[in-house]
PDB file of N, CA and C in Angstrom:
ATOM      1  N   MET A   1     106.932 100.087  80.384  1.00 44.00           N
ATOM      2  CA  MET A   1     105.504 100.654  80.758  1.00 44.00           C
ATOM      3  C   MET A   1     105.028 100.300  82.148  1.00 44.00           C
ATOM      4  N   ALA A   2     104.760 101.203  82.885  1.00 51.00           N
ATOM      5  CA  ALA A   2     104.194 100.966  84.039  1.00 51.00           C
ATOM      6  C   ALA A   2     102.981 100.613  84.416  1.00 51.00           C
ATOM      7  N   SER A   3     102.538  99.364  85.207  1.00 56.00           N
ATOM      8  CA  SER A   3     101.319  98.876  85.530  1.00 56.00           C
ATOM      9  C   SER A   3     100.603  99.964  86.023  1.00 56.00           C
ATOM     10  N   GLU A   4      99.230  99.645  86.000  1.00 54.00           N
ATOM     11  CA  GLU A   4      98.342 100.508  86.580  1.00 54.00           C
ATOM     12  C   GLU A   4      98.283 100.611  88.201  1.00 54.00           C
ATOM     13  N   ASN A   5      98.755  99.642  88.484  1.00 53.00           N
ATOM     14  CA  ASN A   5      98.883  99.426  90.104  1.00 53.00           C
ATOM     15  C   ASN A   5     100.118 100.486  90.543  1.00 53.00           C
ATOM     16  N   GLN A   6     101.028 100.896  89.745  1.00 81.00           N
ATOM     17  CA  GLN A   6     101.960 101.730  90.132  1.00 81.00           C
ATOM     18  C   GLN A   6     101.852 103.252  89.858  1.00 81.00           C
ATOM     19  N   ASN A   7     100.718 103.661  89.274  1.00 91.00           N
ATOM     20  CA  ASN A   7     100.215 105.265  89.475  1.00 91.00           C
ATOM     21  C   ASN A   7     100.571 105.821  90.417  1.00 91.00           C
ATOM     22  N   LEU A   8     100.924 106.881  90.335  1.00 94.00           N
ATOM     23  CA  LEU A   8     101.245 107.862  91.630  1.00 94.00           C
ATOM     24  C   LEU A   8      99.821 108.677  91.530  1.00 94.00           C
ATOM     25  N   ILE A   9      99.482 108.835  93.015  1.00 95.00           N
ATOM     26  CA  ILE A   9      98.039 109.824  93.066  1.00 95.00           C
ATOM     27  C   ILE A   9      98.215 110.443  94.172  1.00 95.00           C
ATOM     28  N   TYR A  10      97.743 111.632  94.171  1.00 97.00           N
ATOM     29  CA  TYR A  10      97.729 112.529  95.646  1.00 97.00           C
ATOM     30  C   TYR A  10      96.558 112.387  96.217  1.00 97.00           C
ATOM     31  N   VAL A  11      96.509 112.314  97.445  1.00 97.00           N
ATOM     32  CA  VAL A  11      95.579 111.875  98.463  1.00 97.00           C
ATOM     33  C   VAL A  11      95.428 113.119  99.372  1.00 97.00           C
ATOM     34  N   ARG A  12      94.321 113.202 100.286  1.00 97.00           N
ATOM     35  CA  ARG A  12      94.276 113.940 101.566  1.00 97.00           C
ATOM     36  C   ARG A  12      93.203 113.263 102.308  1.00 97.00           C
ATOM     37  N   VAL A  13      93.584 113.410 103.611  1.00 98.00           N
ATOM     38  CA  VAL A  13      92.642 112.893 104.563  1.00 98.00           C
ATOM     39  C   VAL A  13      91.759 113.943 105.064  1.00 98.00           C
ATOM     40  N   LEU A  14      90.451 113.379 104.759  1.00 98.00           N
ATOM     41  CA  LEU A  14      89.015 114.220 105.096  1.00 98.00           C
ATOM     42  C   LEU A  14      88.663 113.801 106.330  1.00 98.00           C
ATOM     43  N   GLN A  15      88.184 114.608 107.295  1.00 97.00           N
ATOM     44  CA  GLN A  15      87.920 114.325 108.595  1.00 97.00           C
ATOM     45  C   GLN A  15      86.672 115.104 108.673  1.00 97.00           C
ATOM     46  N   HIS A  16      85.556 114.360 109.140  1.00 97.00           N
ATOM     47  CA  HIS A  16      84.224 115.070 109.184  1.00 97.00           C
ATOM     48  C   HIS A  16      83.808 114.636 110.599  1.00 97.00           C
ATOM     49  N   ASP A  17      83.614 115.684 111.435  1.00 97.00           N
ATOM     50  CA  ASP A  17      83.244 115.408 112.909  1.00 97.00           C
ATOM     51  C   ASP A  17      82.080 115.506 113.100  1.00 97.00           C
ATOM     52  N   THR A  18      81.761 115.113 114.420  1.00 96.00           N
ATOM     53  CA  THR A  18      80.303 115.033 114.873  1.00 96.00           C
ATOM     54  C   THR A  18      79.771 116.302 115.160  1.00 96.00           C
ATOM     55  N   GLU A  19      80.051 117.326 114.921  1.00 96.00           N
ATOM     56  CA  GLU A  19      79.678 118.845 114.905  1.00 96.00           C
ATOM     57  C   GLU A  19      79.442 119.258 113.491  1.00 96.00           C
ATOM     58  N   ASP A  20      79.581 118.089 112.317  1.00 96.00           N
ATOM     59  CA  ASP A  20      79.257 118.571 110.980  1.00 96.00           C
ATOM     60  C   ASP A  20      80.623 119.504 110.411  1.00 96.00           C
ATOM     61  N   GLN A  21      81.676 119.692 110.960  1.00 98.00           N
ATOM     62  CA  GLN A  21      82.713 120.136 110.524  1.00 98.00           C
ATOM     63  C   GLN A  21      83.713 119.269 109.911  1.00 98.00           C
ATOM     64  N   ILE A  22      83.899 120.037 108.780  1.00 97.00           N
ATOM     65  CA  ILE A  22      84.920 119.052 107.618  1.00 97.00           C
ATOM     66  C   ILE A  22      86.221 119.623 107.511  1.00 97.00           C
ATOM     67  N   ARG A  23      87.368 118.875 107.436  1.00 97.00           N
ATOM     68  CA  ARG A  23      88.689 119.161 107.553  1.00 97.00           C
ATOM     69  C   ARG A  23      89.346 118.405 106.535  1.00 97.00           C
ATOM     70  N   MET A  24      90.338 119.265 105.575  1.00 96.00           N
ATOM     71  CA  MET A  24      91.011 118.392 104.700  1.00 96.00           C
ATOM     72  C   MET A  24      92.383 118.699 105.130  1.00 96.00           C
ATOM     73  N   GLY A  25      93.315 117.592 104.856  1.00 96.00           N
ATOM     74  CA  GLY A  25      94.765 117.641 105.255  1.00 96.00           C
ATOM     75  C   GLY A  25      95.384 118.181 104.025  1.00 96.00           C
ATOM     76  N   ARG A  26      96.639 118.245 104.035  1.00 96.00           N
ATOM     77  CA  ARG A  26      97.392 118.593 102.914  1.00 96.00           C
ATOM     78  C   ARG A  26      97.612 117.277 102.121  1.00 96.00           C
ATOM     79  N   SER A  27      97.731 117.803 100.723  1.00 96.00           N
ATOM     80  CA  SER A  27      97.691 116.239  99.674  1.00 96.00           C
ATOM     81  C   SER A  27      99.201 115.719  99.970  1.00 96.00           C
ATOM     82  N   PHE A  28      99.193 114.279  99.642  1.00 96.00           N
ATOM     83  CA  PHE A  28     100.485 113.950  99.843  1.00 96.00           C
ATOM     84  C   PHE A  28     100.387 112.632  98.886  1.00 96.00           C
ATOM     85  N   PRO A  29     101.612 112.025  98.136  1.00 96.00           N
ATOM     86  CA  PRO A  29     101.568 111.265  97.099  1.00 96.00           C
ATOM     87  C   PRO A  29     101.670 109.642  97.813  1.00 96.00           C
ATOM     88  N   ILE A  30     100.990 108.932  97.118  1.00 96.00           N
ATOM     89  CA  ILE A  30     101.052 107.404  97.177  1.00 96.00           C
ATOM     90  C   ILE A  30     100.951 106.994  95.957  1.00 96.00           C
ATOM     91  N   PHE A  31     101.394 105.612  95.953  1.00 95.00           N
ATOM     92  CA  PHE A  31     101.143 104.782  94.583  1.00 95.00           C
ATOM     93  C   PHE A  31      99.888 104.161  94.925  1.00 95.00           C
ATOM     94  N   GLU A  32      99.120 103.712  94.018  1.00 92.00           N
ATOM     95  CA  GLU A  32      97.698 103.181  93.912  1.00 92.00           C
ATOM     96  C   GLU A  32      97.959 101.823  94.717  1.00 92.00           C
ATOM     97  N   LYS A  33      98.901 101.162  94.332  1.00 93.00           N
ATOM     98  CA  LYS A  33      99.031  99.817  95.208  1.00 93.00           C
ATOM     99  C   LYS A  33      99.289  99.954  96.576  1.00 93.00           C
ATOM    100  N   ASP A  34      99.671 101.177  97.088  1.00 95.00           N
ATOM    101  CA  ASP A  34      99.880 101.436  98.484  1.00 95.00           C
ATOM    102  C   ASP A  34      98.748 101.948  99.246  1.00 95.00           C
ATOM    103  N   ILE A  35      97.764 101.913  98.994  1.00 96.00           N
ATOM    104  CA  ILE A  35      96.544 102.507  99.478  1.00 96.00           C
ATOM    105  C   ILE A  35      96.144 101.776 101.015  1.00 96.00           C
ATOM    106  N   LYS A  36      96.132 100.716 100.792  1.00 97.00           N
ATOM    107  CA  LYS A  36      96.175 100.030 102.171  1.00 97.00           C
ATOM    108  C   LYS A  36      97.264 100.326 103.390  1.00 97.00           C
ATOM    109  N   LYS A  37      98.578 100.477 102.851  1.00 97.00           N
ATOM    110  CA  LYS A  37      99.407 101.086 103.714  1.00 97.00           C
ATOM    111  C   LYS A  37      99.163 102.338 104.208  1.00 97.00           C
ATOM    112  N   ALA A  38      98.526 103.263 103.364  1.00 96.00           N
ATOM    113  CA  ALA A  38      98.225 104.713 103.790  1.00 96.00           C
ATOM    114  C   ALA A  38      97.203 104.702 104.622  1.00 96.00           C
ATOM    115  N   VAL A  39      96.081 103.816 104.558  1.00 97.00           N
ATOM    116  CA  VAL A  39      95.097 103.739 105.628  1.00 97.00           C
ATOM    117  C   VAL A  39      95.512 103.317 106.779  1.00 97.00           C
ATOM    118  N   ASP A  40      96.456 102.186 106.788  1.00 97.00           N
ATOM    119  CA  ASP A  40      97.073 101.650 108.324  1.00 97.00           C
ATOM    120  C   ASP A  40      97.950 102.967 108.831  1.00 97.00           C
ATOM    121  N   SER A  41      98.561 103.542 108.011  1.00 97.00           N
ATOM    122  CA  SER A  41      99.261 104.763 108.488  1.00 97.00           C
ATOM    123  C   SER A  41      98.275 105.725 109.241  1.00 97.00           C
ATOM    124  N   THR A  42      97.374 106.167 108.565  1.00 97.00           N
ATOM    125  CA  THR A  42      96.396 107.072 108.903  1.00 97.00           C
ATOM    126  C   THR A  42      95.915 106.377 110.279  1.00 97.00           C
ATOM    127  N   ILE A  43      95.402 105.251 110.372  1.00 98.00           N
ATOM    128  CA  ILE A  43      94.782 104.729 111.527  1.00 98.00           C
ATOM    129  C   ILE A  43      96.067 104.782 112.745  1.00 98.00           C
ATOM    130  N   LYS A  44      97.136 104.376 112.211  1.00 97.00           N
ATOM    131  CA  LYS A  44      98.337 104.647 113.326  1.00 97.00           C
ATOM    132  C   LYS A  44      98.353 105.942 113.920  1.00 97.00           C
ATOM    133  N   GLN A  45      98.510 106.836 113.047  1.00 97.00           N
ATOM    134  CA  GLN A  45      98.493 108.324 113.558  1.00 97.00           C
ATOM    135  C   GLN A  45      97.447 108.777 114.653  1.00 97.00           C
ATOM    136  N   TYR A  46      96.151 108.365 113.997  1.00 97.00           N
ATOM    137  CA  TYR A  46      95.044 108.667 114.777  1.00 97.00           C
ATOM    138  C   TYR A  46      95.256 108.025 116.333  1.00 97.00           C
ATOM    139  N   ASP A  47      95.424 106.494 116.124  1.00 97.00           N
ATOM    140  CA  ASP A  47      95.622 106.103 117.344  1.00 97.00           C
ATOM    141  C   ASP A  47      96.400 106.540 118.270  1.00 97.00           C
ATOM    142  N   GLU A  48      97.669 106.937 117.808  1.00 97.00           N
ATOM    143  CA  GLU A  48      98.587 107.662 119.115  1.00 97.00           C
ATOM    144  C   GLU A  48      98.201 108.893 119.232  1.00 97.00           C
ATOM    145  N   ASP A  49      97.338 109.748 118.121  1.00 96.00           N
ATOM    146  CA  ASP A  49      96.936 110.947 118.831  1.00 96.00           C
ATOM    147  C   ASP A  49      95.476 110.955 119.804  1.00 96.00           C
ATOM    148  N   MET A  50      95.059 110.220 119.668  1.00 97.00           N
ATOM    149  CA  MET A  50      94.261 109.889 120.291  1.00 97.00           C
ATOM    150  C   MET A  50      94.100 108.837 121.646  1.00 97.00           C
ATOM    151  N   ALA A  51      95.374 108.573 122.019  1.00 97.00           N
ATOM    152  CA  ALA A  51      95.712 107.496 122.850  1.00 97.00           C
ATOM    153  C   ALA A  51      94.895 107.947 124.479  1.00 97.00           C
ATOM    154  N   TRP A  52      94.887 109.355 124.438  1.00 97.00           N
ATOM    155  CA  TRP A  52      94.522 109.841 125.714  1.00 97.00           C
ATOM    156  C   TRP A  52      93.032 109.337 125.910  1.00 97.00           C
ATOM    157  N   CYS A  53      92.272 109.097 124.675  1.00 96.00           N
ATOM    158  CA  CYS A  53      90.701 108.790 125.084  1.00 96.00           C
ATOM    159  C   CYS A  53      90.417 107.420 124.540  1.00 96.00           C
ATOM    160  N   GLY A  54      91.638 106.647 124.548  1.00 96.00           N
ATOM    161  CA  GLY A  54      91.005 105.064 124.403  1.00 96.00           C
ATOM    162  C   GLY A  54      91.667 104.574 122.891  1.00 96.00           C
ATOM    163  N   GLY A  55      92.430 105.620 122.204  1.00 96.00           N
ATOM    164  CA  GLY A  55      92.919 105.148 120.958  1.00 96.00           C
ATOM    165  C   GLY A  55      91.809 105.513 119.923  1.00 96.00           C
ATOM    166  N   PHE A  56      92.357 105.028 118.797  1.00 97.00           N
ATOM    167  CA  PHE A  56      91.537 105.186 117.152  1.00 97.00           C
ATOM    168  C   PHE A  56      89.957 105.048 117.487  1.00 97.00           C
ATOM    169  N   LYS A  57      89.516 103.534 117.691  1.00 96.00           N
ATOM    170  CA  LYS A  57      88.239 103.450 117.680  1.00 96.00           C
ATOM    171  C   LYS A  57      87.363 103.928 118.710  1.00 96.00           C
ATOM    172  N   ALA A  58      87.867 104.115 119.983  1.00 97.00           N
ATOM    173  CA  ALA A  58      87.195 105.051 121.039  1.00 97.00           C
ATOM    174  C   ALA A  58      87.049 106.518 120.604  1.00 97.00           C
ATOM    175  N   GLY A  59      87.850 107.122 120.060  1.00 96.00           N
ATOM    176  CA  GLY A  59      88.125 108.429 119.768  1.00 96.00           C
ATOM    177  C   GLY A  59      87.064 108.662 118.465  1.00 96.00           C
ATOM    178  N   CYS A  60      87.470 107.914 117.422  1.00 96.00           N
ATOM    179  CA  CYS A  60      86.346 108.003 116.357  1.00 96.00           C
ATOM    180  C   CYS A  60      84.941 107.884 116.863  1.00 96.00           C
ATOM    181  N   GLU A  61      84.591 107.017 117.466  1.00 96.00           N
ATOM    182  CA  GLU A  61      83.421 106.671 117.900  1.00 96.00           C
ATOM    183  C   GLU A  61      82.748 108.199 118.664  1.00 96.00           C
ATOM    184  N   ARG A  62      83.441 108.810 119.557  1.00 96.00           N
ATOM    185  CA  ARG A  62      83.168 110.020 120.255  1.00 96.00           C
ATOM    186  C   ARG A  62      83.218 111.087 119.322  1.00 96.00           C
ATOM    187  N   TYR A  63      84.330 111.294 118.561  1.00 97.00           N
ATOM    188  CA  TYR A  63      84.311 112.453 117.860  1.00 97.00           C
ATOM    189  C   TYR A  63      84.206 112.573 116.379  1.00 97.00           C
ATOM    190  N   TYR A  64      84.310 111.496 115.794  1.00 97.00           N
ATOM    191  CA  TYR A  64      84.043 111.601 114.326  1.00 97.00           C
ATOM    192  C   TYR A  64      82.841 110.692 113.512  1.00 97.00           C
ATOM    193  N   LYS A  65      82.387 111.460 112.507  1.00 97.00           N
ATOM    194  CA  LYS A  65      81.556 110.704 111.790  1.00 97.00           C
ATOM    195  C   LYS A  65      82.330 109.915 110.496  1.00 97.00           C
ATOM    196  N   ARG A  66      83.280 110.640 109.910  1.00 97.00           N
ATOM    197  CA  ARG A  66      83.721 109.678 108.936  1.00 97.00           C
ATOM    198  C   ARG A  66      85.345 110.444 108.681  1.00 97.00           C
ATOM    199  N   ILE A  67      86.114 109.428 108.170  1.00 98.00           N
ATOM    200  CA  ILE A  67      87.540 110.086 108.265  1.00 98.00           C
ATOM    201  C   ILE A  67      88.030 109.097 106.840  1.00 98.00           C
ATOM    202  N   ALA A  68      88.238 109.510 105.992  1.00 98.00           N
ATOM    203  CA  ALA A  68      88.798 108.952 104.649  1.00 98.00           C
ATOM    204  C   ALA A  68      89.960 109.639 103.915  1.00 98.00           C
ATOM    205  N   LEU A  69      90.214 108.617 103.021  1.00 98.00           N
ATOM    206  CA  LEU A  69      91.324 109.208 101.915  1.00 98.00           C
ATOM    207  C   LEU A  69      90.630 109.799 100.814  1.00 98.00           C
ATOM    208  N   VAL A  70      90.937 110.771 100.306  1.00 98.00           N
ATOM    209  CA  VAL A  70      90.276 111.213  99.094  1.00 98.00           C
ATOM    210  C   VAL A  70      91.153 112.055  98.342  1.00 98.00           C
ATOM    211  N   ASN A  71      91.031 111.696  96.788  1.00 96.00           N
ATOM    212  CA  ASN A  71      91.711 112.295  95.966  1.00 96.00           C
ATOM    213  C   ASN A  71      92.157 113.917  96.205  1.00 96.00           C
ATOM    214  N   GLY A  72      93.504 114.196  96.082  1.00 95.00           N
ATOM    215  CA  GLY A  72      93.854 115.604  96.244  1.00 95.00           C
ATOM    216  C   GLY A  72      93.213 116.411  95.667  1.00 95.00           C
ATOM    217  N   GLU A  73      92.742 116.388  94.298  1.00 94.00           N
ATOM    218  CA  GLU A  73      92.251 117.038  93.560  1.00 94.00           C
ATOM    219  C   GLU A  73      91.039 117.141  93.336  1.00 94.00           C
ATOM    220  N   THR A  74      90.418 116.093  93.115  1.00 95.00           N
ATOM    221  CA  THR A  74      88.784 116.052  92.901  1.00 95.00           C
ATOM    222  C   THR A  74      87.990 115.845  94.227  1.00 95.00           C
ATOM    223  N   PHE A  75      88.761 115.413  95.232  1.00 95.00           N
ATOM    224  CA  PHE A  75      87.900 115.020  96.445  1.00 95.00           C
ATOM    225  C   PHE A  75      87.250 113.722  96.324  1.00 95.00           C
ATOM    226  N   GLU A  76      87.524 112.905  95.522  1.00 96.00           N
ATOM    227  CA  GLU A  76      86.602 111.739  95.319  1.00 96.00           C
ATOM    228  C   GLU A  76      87.299 110.674  96.133  1.00 96.00           C
ATOM    229  N   SER A  77      86.459 110.066  97.096  1.00 96.00           N
ATOM    230  CA  SER A  77      86.779 108.971  97.980  1.00 96.00           C
ATOM    231  C   SER A  77      87.572 107.963  97.343  1.00 96.00           C
ATOM    232  N   VAL A  78      88.901 107.708  97.998  1.00 96.00           N
ATOM    233  CA  VAL A  78      89.679 106.999  97.398  1.00 96.00           C
ATOM    234  C   VAL A  78      89.528 105.551  98.407  1.00 96.00           C
ATOM    235  N   ALA A  79      89.659 105.720 100.082  1.00 97.00           N
ATOM    236  CA  ALA A  79      89.427 104.722 100.931  1.00 97.00           C
ATOM    237  C   ALA A  79      88.634 105.063 102.088  1.00 97.00           C
ATOM    238  N   GLU A  80      87.809 104.450 102.756  1.00 97.00           N
ATOM    239  CA  GLU A  80      87.270 104.827 104.002  1.00 97.00           C
ATOM    240  C   GLU A  80      88.143 104.027 104.886  1.00 97.00           C
ATOM    241  N   VAL A  81      88.715 105.309 105.942  1.00 97.00           N
ATOM    242  CA  VAL A  81      89.336 104.930 107.203  1.00 97.00           C
ATOM    243  C   VAL A  81      88.303 104.588 108.259  1.00 97.00           C
ATOM    244  N   TRP A  82      87.282 105.486 108.636  1.00 97.00           N
ATOM    245  CA  TRP A  82      86.580 105.201 109.539  1.00 97.00           C
ATOM    246  C   TRP A  82      85.049 105.891 108.853  1.00 97.00           C
ATOM    247  N   ASN A  83      83.952 105.181 109.276  1.00 96.00           N
ATOM    248  CA  ASN A  83      82.889 105.642 108.773  1.00 96.00           C
ATOM    249  C   ASN A  83      81.792 105.037 109.728  1.00 96.00           C
ATOM    250  N   LYS A  84      80.997 105.745 110.639  1.00 91.00           N
ATOM    251  CA  LYS A  84      80.104 105.935 111.546  1.00 91.00           C
ATOM    252  C   LYS A  84      79.116 104.849 111.347  1.00 91.00           C
TER     253      LYS A  84
END
């Protein structure tokens, strides 16, 4: 019997920008125990994409109100990545 920490969930990246536009990424599977890894991976991707403006923190301060991992089906918040 699998423990509760080994449940597979589907998550999406929710991106809420300073102009009140909300974007949702494609859902991808993670194990519940790996939520921290998924958050770290998301931060790393944003840091690389926003290197031109100073990286993750500087880019988020300038362009986003919130970035979060949400449940891929219900859109319930799973983990906060950035929240202004």
